[in-house]
Coordinates of C-alpha atoms in Angstrom, one line a residue:
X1 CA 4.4 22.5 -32.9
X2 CA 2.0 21.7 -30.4
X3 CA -0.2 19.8 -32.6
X4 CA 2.5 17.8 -33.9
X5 CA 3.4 16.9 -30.2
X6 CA -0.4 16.0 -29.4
X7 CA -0.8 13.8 -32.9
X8 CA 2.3 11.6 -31.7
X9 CA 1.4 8.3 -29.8
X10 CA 4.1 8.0 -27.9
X11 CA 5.3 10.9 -25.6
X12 CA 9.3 11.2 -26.4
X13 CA 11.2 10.0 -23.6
X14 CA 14.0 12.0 -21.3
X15 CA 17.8 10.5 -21.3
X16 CA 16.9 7.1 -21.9
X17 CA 14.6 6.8 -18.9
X18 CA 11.5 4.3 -19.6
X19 CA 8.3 6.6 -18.1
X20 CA 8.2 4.3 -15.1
X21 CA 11.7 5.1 -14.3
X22 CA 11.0 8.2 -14.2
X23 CA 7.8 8.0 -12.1
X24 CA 10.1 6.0 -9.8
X25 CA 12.3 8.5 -9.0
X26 CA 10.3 11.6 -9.6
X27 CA 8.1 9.6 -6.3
X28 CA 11.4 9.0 -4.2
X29 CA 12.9 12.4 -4.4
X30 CA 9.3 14.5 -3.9
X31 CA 9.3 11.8 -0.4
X32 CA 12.6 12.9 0.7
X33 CA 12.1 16.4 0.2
X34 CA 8.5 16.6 2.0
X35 CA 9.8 14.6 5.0
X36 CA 12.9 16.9 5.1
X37 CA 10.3 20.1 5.8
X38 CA 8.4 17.9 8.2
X39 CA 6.8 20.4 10.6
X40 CA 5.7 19.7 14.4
X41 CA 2.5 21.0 14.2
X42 CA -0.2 18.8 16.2
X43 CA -3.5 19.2 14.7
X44 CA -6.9 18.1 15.3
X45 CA -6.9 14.6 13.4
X46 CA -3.8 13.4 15.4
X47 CA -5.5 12.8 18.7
X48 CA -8.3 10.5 16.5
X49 CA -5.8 8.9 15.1
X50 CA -3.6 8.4 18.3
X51 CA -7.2 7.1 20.2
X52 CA -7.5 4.3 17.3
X53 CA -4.2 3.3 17.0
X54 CA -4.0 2.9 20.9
X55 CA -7.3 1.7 22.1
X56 CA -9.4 1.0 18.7
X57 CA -11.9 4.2 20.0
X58 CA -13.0 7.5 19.2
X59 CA -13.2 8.6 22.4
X60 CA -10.3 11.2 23.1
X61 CA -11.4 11.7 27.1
X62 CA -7.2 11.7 27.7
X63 CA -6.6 14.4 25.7
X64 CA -9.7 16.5 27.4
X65 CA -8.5 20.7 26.9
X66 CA -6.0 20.3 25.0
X67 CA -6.4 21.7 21.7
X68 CA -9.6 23.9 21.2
X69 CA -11.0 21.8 18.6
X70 CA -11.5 19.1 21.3
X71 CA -14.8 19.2 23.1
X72 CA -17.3 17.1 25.5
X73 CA -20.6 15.4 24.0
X74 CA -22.9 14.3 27.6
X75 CA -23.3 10.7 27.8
X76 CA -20.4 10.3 24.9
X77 CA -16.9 11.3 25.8
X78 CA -14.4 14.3 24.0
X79 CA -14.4 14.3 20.3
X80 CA -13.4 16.7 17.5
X81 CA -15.8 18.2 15.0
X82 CA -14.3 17.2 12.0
X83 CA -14.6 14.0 10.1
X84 CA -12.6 11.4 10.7
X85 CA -11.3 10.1 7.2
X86 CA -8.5 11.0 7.5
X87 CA -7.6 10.1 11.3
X88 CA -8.5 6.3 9.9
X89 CA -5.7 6.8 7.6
X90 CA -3.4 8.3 9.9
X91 CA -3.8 5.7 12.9
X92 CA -2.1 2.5 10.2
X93 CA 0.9 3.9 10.2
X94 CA 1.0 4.8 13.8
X95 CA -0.2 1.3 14.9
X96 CA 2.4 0.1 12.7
X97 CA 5.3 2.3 14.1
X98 CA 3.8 1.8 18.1
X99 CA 6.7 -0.9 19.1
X100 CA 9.3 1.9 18.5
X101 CA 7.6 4.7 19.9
X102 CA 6.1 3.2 22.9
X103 CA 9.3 2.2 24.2
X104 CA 10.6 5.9 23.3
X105 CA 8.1 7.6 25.7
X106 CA 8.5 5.2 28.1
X107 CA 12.1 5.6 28.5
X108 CA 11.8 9.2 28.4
X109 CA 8.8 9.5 31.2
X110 CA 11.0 6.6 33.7
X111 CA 13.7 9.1 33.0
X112 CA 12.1 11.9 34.3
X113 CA 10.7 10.2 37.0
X114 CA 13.9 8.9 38.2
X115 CA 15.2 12.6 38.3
X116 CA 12.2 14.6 40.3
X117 CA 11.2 16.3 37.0
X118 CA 7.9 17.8 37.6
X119 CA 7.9 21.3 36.1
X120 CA 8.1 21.9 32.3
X121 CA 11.2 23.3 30.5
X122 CA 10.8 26.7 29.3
X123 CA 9.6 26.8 25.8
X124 CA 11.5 29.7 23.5
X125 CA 7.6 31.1 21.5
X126 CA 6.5 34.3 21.6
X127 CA 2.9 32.8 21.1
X128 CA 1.3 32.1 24.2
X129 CA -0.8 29.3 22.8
X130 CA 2.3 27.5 21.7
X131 CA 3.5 27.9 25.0
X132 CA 0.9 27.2 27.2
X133 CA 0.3 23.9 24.8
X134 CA 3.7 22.5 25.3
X135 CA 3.7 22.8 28.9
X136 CA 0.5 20.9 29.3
X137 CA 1.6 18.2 27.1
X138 CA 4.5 17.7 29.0
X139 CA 3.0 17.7 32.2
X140 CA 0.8 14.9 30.9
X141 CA 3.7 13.2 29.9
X142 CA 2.3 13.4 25.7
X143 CA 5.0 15.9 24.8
X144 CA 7.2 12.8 23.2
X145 CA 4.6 10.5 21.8
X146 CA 2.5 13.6 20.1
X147 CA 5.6 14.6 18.6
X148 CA 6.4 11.0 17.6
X149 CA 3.1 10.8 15.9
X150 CA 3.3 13.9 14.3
X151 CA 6.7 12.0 12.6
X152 CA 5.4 9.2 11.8
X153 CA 2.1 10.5 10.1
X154 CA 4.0 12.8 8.1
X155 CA 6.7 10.5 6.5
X156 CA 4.8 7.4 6.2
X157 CA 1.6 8.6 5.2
X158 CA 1.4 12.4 4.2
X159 CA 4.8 12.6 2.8
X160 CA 4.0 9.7 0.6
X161 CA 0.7 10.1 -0.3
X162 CA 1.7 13.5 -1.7
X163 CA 4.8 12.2 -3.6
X164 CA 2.3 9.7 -5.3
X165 CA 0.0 12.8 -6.5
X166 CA 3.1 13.5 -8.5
X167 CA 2.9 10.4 -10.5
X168 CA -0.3 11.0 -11.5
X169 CA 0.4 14.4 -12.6
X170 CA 3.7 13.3 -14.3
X171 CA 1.5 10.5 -16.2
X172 CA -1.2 13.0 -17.2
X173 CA 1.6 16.0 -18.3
X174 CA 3.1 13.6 -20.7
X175 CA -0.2 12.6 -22.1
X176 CA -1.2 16.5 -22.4
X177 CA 2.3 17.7 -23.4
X178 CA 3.7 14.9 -24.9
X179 CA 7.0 14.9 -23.7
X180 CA 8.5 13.1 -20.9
X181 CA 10.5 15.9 -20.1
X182 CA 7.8 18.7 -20.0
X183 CA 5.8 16.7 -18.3
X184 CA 9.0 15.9 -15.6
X185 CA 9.5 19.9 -15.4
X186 CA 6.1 20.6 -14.7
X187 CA 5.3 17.9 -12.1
X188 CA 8.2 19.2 -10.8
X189 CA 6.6 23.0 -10.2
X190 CA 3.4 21.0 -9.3
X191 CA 5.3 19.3 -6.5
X192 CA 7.2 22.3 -5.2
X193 CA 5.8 25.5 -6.6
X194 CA 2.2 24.9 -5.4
X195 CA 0.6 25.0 -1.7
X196 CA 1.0 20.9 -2.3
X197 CA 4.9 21.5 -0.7
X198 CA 3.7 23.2 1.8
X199 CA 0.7 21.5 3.4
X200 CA 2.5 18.3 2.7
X201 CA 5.1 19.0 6.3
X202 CA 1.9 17.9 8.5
X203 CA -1.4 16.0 8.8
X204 CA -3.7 18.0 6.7
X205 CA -7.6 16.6 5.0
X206 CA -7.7 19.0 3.3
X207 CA -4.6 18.3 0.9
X208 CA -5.5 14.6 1.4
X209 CA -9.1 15.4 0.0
X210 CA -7.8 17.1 -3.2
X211 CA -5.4 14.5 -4.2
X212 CA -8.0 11.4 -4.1
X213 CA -10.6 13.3 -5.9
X214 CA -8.0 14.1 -8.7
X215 CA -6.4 10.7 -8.7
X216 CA -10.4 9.5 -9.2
X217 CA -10.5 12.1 -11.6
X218 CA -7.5 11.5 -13.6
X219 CA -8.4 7.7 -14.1
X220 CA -12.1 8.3 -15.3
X221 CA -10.7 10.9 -17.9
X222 CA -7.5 8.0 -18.8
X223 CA -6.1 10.4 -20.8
X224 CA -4.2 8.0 -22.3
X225 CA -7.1 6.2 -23.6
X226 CA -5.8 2.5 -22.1
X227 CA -9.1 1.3 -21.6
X228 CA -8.0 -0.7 -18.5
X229 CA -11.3 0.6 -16.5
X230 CA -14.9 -0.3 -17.5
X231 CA -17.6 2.0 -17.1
X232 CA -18.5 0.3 -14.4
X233 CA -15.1 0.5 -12.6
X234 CA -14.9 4.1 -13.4
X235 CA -18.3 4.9 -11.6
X236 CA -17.2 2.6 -8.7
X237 CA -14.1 4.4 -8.6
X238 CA -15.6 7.8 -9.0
X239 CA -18.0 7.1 -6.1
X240 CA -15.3 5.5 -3.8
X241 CA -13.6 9.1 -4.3
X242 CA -16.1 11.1 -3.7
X243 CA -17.5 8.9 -0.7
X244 CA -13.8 9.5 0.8
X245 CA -13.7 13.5 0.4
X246 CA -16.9 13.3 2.4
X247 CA -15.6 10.9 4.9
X248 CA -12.1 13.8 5.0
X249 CA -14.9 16.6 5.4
X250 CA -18.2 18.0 4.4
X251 CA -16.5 19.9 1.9
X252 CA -16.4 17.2 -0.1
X253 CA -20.3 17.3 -1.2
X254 CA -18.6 19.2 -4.1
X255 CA -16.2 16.5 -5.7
X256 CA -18.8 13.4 -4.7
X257 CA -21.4 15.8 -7.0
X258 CA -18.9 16.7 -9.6
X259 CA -17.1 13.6 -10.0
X260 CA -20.7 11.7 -10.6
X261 CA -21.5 14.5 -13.3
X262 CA -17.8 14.2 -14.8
X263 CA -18.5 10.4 -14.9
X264 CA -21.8 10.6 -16.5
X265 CA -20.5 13.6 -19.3
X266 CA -17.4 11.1 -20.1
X267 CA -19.7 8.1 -20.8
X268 CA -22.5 10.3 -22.1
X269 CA -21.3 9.0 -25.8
X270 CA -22.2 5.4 -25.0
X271 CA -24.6 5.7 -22.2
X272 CA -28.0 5.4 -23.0
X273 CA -31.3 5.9 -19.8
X274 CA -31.2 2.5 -18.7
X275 CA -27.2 2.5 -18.9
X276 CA -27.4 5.7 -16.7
X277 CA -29.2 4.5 -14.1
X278 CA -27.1 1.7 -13.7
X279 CA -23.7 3.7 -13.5
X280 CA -25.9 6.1 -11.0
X281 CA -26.5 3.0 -9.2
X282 CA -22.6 1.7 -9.6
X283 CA -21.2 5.2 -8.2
X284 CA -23.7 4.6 -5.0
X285 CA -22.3 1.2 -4.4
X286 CA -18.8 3.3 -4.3
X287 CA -19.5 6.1 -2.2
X288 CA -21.4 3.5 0.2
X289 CA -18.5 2.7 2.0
X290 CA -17.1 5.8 3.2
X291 CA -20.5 7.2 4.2
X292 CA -21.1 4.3 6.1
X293 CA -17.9 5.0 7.7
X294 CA -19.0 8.1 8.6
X295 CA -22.2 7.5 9.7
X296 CA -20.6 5.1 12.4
X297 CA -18.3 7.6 13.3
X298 CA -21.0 10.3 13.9
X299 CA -23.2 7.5 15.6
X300 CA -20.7 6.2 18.3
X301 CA -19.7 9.6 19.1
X302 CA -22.6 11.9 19.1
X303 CA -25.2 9.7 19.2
X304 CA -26.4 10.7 15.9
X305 CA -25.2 9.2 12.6
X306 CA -26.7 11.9 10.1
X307 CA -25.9 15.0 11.7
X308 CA -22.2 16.5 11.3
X309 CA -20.0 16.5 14.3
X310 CA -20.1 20.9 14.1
X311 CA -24.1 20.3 15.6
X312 CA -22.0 19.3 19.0
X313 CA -19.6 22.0 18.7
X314 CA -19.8 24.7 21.9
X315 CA -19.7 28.2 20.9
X316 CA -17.0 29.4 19.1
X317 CA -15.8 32.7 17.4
X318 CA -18.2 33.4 14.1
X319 CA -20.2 30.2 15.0
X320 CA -23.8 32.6 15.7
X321 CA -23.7 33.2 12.0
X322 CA -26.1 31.0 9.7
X323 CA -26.0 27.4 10.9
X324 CA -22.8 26.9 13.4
X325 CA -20.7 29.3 11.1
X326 CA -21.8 28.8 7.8
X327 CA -24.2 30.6 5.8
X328 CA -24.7 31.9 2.6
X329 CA -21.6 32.9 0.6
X330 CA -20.2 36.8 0.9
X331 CA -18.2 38.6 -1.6
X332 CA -15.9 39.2 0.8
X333 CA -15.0 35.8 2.0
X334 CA -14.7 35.4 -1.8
X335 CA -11.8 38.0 -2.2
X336 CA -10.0 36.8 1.1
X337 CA -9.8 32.7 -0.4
X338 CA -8.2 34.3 -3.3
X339 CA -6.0 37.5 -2.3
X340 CA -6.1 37.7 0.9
X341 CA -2.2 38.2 2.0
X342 CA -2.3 35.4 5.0
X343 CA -3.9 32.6 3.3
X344 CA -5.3 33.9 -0.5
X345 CA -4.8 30.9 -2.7
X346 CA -3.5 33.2 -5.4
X347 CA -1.5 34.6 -2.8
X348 CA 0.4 31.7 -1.9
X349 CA 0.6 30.4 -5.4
X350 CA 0.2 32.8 -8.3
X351 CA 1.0 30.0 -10.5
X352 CA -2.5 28.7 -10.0
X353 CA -4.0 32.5 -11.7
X354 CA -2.8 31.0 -14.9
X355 CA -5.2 28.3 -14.4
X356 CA -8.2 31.0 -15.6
X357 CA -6.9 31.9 -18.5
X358 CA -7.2 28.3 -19.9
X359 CA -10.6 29.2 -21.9
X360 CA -8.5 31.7 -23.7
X361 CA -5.7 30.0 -24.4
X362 CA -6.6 25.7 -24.7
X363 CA -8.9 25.7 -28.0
X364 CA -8.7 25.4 -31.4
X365 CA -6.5 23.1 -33.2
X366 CA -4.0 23.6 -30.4
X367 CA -5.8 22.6 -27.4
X368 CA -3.7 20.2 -25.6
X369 CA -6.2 19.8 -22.6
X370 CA -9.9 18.6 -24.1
X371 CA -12.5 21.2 -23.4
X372 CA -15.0 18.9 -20.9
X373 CA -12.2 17.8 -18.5
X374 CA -10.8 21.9 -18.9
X375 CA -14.2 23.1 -17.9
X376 CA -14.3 19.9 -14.8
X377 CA -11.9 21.4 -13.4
X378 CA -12.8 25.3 -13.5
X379 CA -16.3 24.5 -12.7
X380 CA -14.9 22.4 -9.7
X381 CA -12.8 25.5 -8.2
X382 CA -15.3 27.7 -8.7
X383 CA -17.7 25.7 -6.8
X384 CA -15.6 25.1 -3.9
X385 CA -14.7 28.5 -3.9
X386 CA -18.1 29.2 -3.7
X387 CA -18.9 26.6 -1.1
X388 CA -16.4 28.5 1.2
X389 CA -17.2 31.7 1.0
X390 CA -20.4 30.5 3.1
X391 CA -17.9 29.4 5.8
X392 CA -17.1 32.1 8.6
X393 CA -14.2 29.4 9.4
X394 CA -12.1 30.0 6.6
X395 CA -11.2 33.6 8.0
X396 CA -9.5 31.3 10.7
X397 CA -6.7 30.8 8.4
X398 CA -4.6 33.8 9.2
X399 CA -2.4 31.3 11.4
X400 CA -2.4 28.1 9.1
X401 CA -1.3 29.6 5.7
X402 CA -3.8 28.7 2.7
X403 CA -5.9 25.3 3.9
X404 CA -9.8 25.5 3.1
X405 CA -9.0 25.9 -1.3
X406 CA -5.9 23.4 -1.2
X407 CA -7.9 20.3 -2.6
X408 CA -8.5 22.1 -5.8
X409 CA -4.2 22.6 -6.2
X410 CA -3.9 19.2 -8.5
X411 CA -7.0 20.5 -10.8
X412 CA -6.4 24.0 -11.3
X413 CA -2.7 23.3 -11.8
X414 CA -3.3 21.7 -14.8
X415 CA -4.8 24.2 -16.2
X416 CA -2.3 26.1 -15.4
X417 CA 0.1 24.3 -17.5
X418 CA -1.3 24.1 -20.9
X419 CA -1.3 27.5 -20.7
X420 CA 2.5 28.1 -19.0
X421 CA 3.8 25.2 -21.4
X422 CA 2.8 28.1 -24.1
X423 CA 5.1 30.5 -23.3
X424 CA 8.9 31.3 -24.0
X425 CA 11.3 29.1 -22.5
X426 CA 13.3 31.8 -20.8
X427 CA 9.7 33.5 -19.2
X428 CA 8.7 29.4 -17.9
X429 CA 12.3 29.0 -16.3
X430 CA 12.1 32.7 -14.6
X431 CA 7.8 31.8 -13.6
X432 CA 9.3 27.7 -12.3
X433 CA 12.2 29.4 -10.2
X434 CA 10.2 32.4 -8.6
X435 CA 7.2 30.0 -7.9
X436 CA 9.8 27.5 -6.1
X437 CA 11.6 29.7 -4.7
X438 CA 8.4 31.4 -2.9
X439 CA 6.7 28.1 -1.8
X440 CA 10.1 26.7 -0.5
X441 CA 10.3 30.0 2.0
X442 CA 7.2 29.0 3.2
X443 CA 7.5 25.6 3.9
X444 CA 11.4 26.6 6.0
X445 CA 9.3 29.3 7.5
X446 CA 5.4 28.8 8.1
X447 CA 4.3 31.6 10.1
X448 CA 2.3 33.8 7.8
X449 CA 0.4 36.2 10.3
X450 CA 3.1 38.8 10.8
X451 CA 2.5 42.0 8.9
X452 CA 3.8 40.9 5.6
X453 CA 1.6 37.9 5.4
X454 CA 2.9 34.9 3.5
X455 CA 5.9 37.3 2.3
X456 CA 7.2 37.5 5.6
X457 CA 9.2 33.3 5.3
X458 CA 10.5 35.3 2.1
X459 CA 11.8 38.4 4.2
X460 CA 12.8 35.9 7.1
X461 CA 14.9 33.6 4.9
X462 CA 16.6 36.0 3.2
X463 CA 17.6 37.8 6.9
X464 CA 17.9 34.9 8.9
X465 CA 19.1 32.3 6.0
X466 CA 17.8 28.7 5.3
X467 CA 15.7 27.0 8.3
X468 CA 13.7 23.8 8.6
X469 CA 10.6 23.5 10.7
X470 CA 12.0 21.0 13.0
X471 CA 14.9 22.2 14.1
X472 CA 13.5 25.5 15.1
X473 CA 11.3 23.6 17.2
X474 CA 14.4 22.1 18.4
X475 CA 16.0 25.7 19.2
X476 CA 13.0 26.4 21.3
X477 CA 12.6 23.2 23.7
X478 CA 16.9 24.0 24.2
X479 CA 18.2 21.3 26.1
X480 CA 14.5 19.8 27.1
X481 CA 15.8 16.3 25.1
X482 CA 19.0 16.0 25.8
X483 CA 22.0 16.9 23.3
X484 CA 19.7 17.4 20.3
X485 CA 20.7 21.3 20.5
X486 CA 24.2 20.5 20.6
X487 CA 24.5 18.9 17.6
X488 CA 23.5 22.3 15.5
X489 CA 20.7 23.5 14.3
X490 CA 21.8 24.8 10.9
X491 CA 19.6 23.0 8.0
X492 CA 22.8 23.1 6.0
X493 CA 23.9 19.4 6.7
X494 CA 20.3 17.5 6.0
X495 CA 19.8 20.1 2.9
X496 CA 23.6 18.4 1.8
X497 CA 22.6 14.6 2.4
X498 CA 19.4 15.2 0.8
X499 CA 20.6 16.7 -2.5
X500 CA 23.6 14.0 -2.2
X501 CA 20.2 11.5 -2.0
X502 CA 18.5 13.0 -4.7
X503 CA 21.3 13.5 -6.9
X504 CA 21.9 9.6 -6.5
X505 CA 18.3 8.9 -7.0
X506 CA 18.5 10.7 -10.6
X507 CA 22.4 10.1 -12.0
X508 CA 22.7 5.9 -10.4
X509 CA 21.5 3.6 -13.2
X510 CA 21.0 0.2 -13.3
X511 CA 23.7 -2.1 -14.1
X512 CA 23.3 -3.1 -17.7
X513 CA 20.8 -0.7 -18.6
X514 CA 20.6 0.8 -22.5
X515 CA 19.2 3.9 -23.2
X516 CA 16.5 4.0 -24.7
X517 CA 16.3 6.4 -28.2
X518 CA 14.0 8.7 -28.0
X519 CA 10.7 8.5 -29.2
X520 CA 10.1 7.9 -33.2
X521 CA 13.8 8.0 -33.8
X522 CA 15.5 5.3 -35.6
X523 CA 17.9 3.2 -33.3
X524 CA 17.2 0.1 -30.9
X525 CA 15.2 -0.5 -28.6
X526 CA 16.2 -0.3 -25.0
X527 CA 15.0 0.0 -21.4
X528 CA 16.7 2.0 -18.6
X529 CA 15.0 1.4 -15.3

């Protein structure tokens, strides 16, 4: 059977829907649902973001203490340590939305004005950095334009970006599985059963990171075999890529390295010395851009363009070990990334363990993922795995949920899937619904450093019932804006106009459409939109 499915040219369709149709949709309901779990959070890579889009600068001297990633350089202002890829990302849509939001927080600070407000509303948290945070912000009068932010970088660029790295897996499942409807089912548990659901509720680089190096990835494997990209393209792209994950963070030395290997191994059939140099020299041209990027960035703000914005950093818990923090890799920072019951990878998506039994499993005549881009992918986890086991940081994570592993999600889910696709139908459904059902918990509930880890949104939903991010955020400001309290804060409601959304996404047809037959049946021809 599933060498019959891989020798068929065309994937067979689902209900009539063309495979753009479906991408269509599958892209419009994974939007609605991230935005719906949009989380407050205010991170790092806002207050870049918020300095660009305001004042084209680095420079974050109006946001001086407060967040404790935010420090002083002499001579060069407050910065973060990070890189800035993705605060450049994040600051378009925010310029874009500052006509609206502007005249929000202005309203809202000539309000309190006008009434002698000068003390911050109690905030309902039993964590005293929450607190402490929202009081200062309001007494700044950022309380309303972070949180606007924080909105708008989510739906218009995080949201979306992540519902677009479910095209490109539903494109590459059917390719693999050969069926439009596999291939819809498992994008489906890529989407939502995978630490890609819940990273997607906030600015995060480290998501961001994952899904360009796999969209890069994806089209210099072109699974499909369209030959739309030269050589050349496909190093320029592959370079661009990795240049990017750099510019996101430093972690990203392993995809701009693997992607050029992965580059060279596809083409090794056709490449000859000469031809090598020149597609070394093509994936240079690519990564150019986004290193330069970064090397501005490091220049204007440290002073230095070569040296990472951590050489800055003051002192900092686990920062005396090795070179500010990181040092060379420790068994047991390896068995925390993967098990540890705050933030393990594994953890927060067991899914992904399928993803090691691939080598067993995909070969012989019944391989449905080929061998080099199989190994790619292992030999990418492994090495950022590796990579962060070095990192004293990533014990850090007790508070944030798995974050330092999530760009590998989109590569070792899909070898998770040729190897899930294998078993009974009745053991996939009951693997898909437990999967879902465990990474939707923890995007209603996010706090994971409460005795029982990331089970503890599983306990608390089941006690406390469905919740959303936002509106608990809501419940704890109480009547700080207004009414908003008043009008509820039972999920029920959004959960109802966002199934009545998505329902309408999926069952609404165009007028006039045929469906098409499916695929290597006799019948006409048809397209359904």
């Amino acid at each position: 059977m599933l060498s019959e499915r891989m020798s068929s040219q065309e994937p067979r369709s689902w209900r009539g829907f063309t495979p753009r149709g479906i991408a269509a949709r599958l892209f419009l309901t994974c939007w609605i649902v991230f935005s719906l779990h949009f989380a407050t959070d205010i991170v790092r890579e806002h207050y870049p973001a918020l300095a660009l889009g305001d004042h084209l600068s680095f420079r974050l001297d109006e946001y001086a203490n407060l967040h404790p990633d935010l420090f002083e350089v002499e001579g060069y202002g407050w910065h973060i340590g990070n890189n800035p890829g993705v605060s450049m990302l994040a600051a378009v849509p925010y310029a874009l939305a500052r006509p609206v939001t502007d005249r929000i927080v202005e309203r809202v600070r000539a309000r309190r004005a006008a009434s002698g407000e000068t003390e911050p509303p109690a905030y309902d948290s039993p964590w005293p950095n929450e607190r402490a945070f929202f009081a200062e912000a309001w007494r700044r009068g950022l309380d309303v334009k972070l949180g606007l932010a924080a909105l708008v970088t989510q739906v218009l660029l995080m949201a979306p970006i992540c519902a677009l790295s479910a095209v490109v897996m539903f494109f590459l499942m059917r390719r693999l599985l050969g069926s439009d409807r596999e291939a819809l089912w498992m994008t489906v548990l890529y989407a939502f059963a995978t630490p890609l659901f819940y990273r997607a509720a906030f600015l995060n680089h480290n998501m961001l990171l994952g899904i360009f190096a796999f969209t890069a990835f994806v089209a210099i494997w072109d699974p499909g075999e369209s030959g739309r990209l030269s050589r050349r393209a496909q190093f320029i792209l592959a370079g661009l890529a990795g240049g990017t994950a750099v510019l996101f963070d430093y972690s990203g030395v392993i995809f701009i390295a693997g992607l050029f290997l992965y580059a060279v191994a596809r083409n090794r059939d056709t490449m000859s010395g000469p031809v090598f140099l020149k597609g070394g020299l093509w994936y240079a041209l690519g990564a150019l851009g986004p290193i330069a990027l970064l090397w501005l960035y490091q220049w204007r703000s440290f002073g230095n363009p070569f040296l990472p914005g951590q050489h800055w950093m003051p002192p900092v818990e686990w920062i005396e070990l090795g070179y500010q923090g990181y040092g060379m890799p420790s068994l047991e920072l390896l068995l925390a990334l993967a098990f540890d019951y705050r933030f393990g990878l594994f953890v927060f998506s067991p899914l992904l363990l399928l993803g090691l039994a691939a080598p067993v499993v995909n070969r012989g005549t019944g391989r449905l993922m080929p061998a080099r881009e199989m190994w790619t992918a292992l030999l990418l986890f492994a090495a950022l795995w590796v990579f962060f086991a070095g990192s004293n940081y990533t014990r850090l994570q007790y508070n944030t949920g798995v974050r330092y592993m999530a760009p590998i999600v989109p590569f070792l889910f899909v070898t998770a899937a040729v190897v899930l696709i294998r078993f009974r139908r009745l053991t996939i459904y009951l693997i898909g619904a437990l999967s879902v059902w465990l990474m939707w918990c923890l995007a209603m509930y996010r706090e994971v450093e409460r005795p029982l880890g990331a089970l503890d949104p599983v306990a608390r939903t089941l006690v406390e019932g469905f919740s959303l991010p936002v509106l608990r955020t809501v419940e704890k400001t109480g009547g700080a804006y207004g009414d908003l309290a008043a009008l509820g804060t039972s999920p029920l409601p959004l959960f109802t106009l966002a199934a009545v959304l998505v329902a309408g996404i999926w069952l609404v047809r165009r007028p006039g459409a045929t469906p098409l037959p499916e695929a290597g049946a006799p019948g006409e021809s048809g397209e359904t939109g």
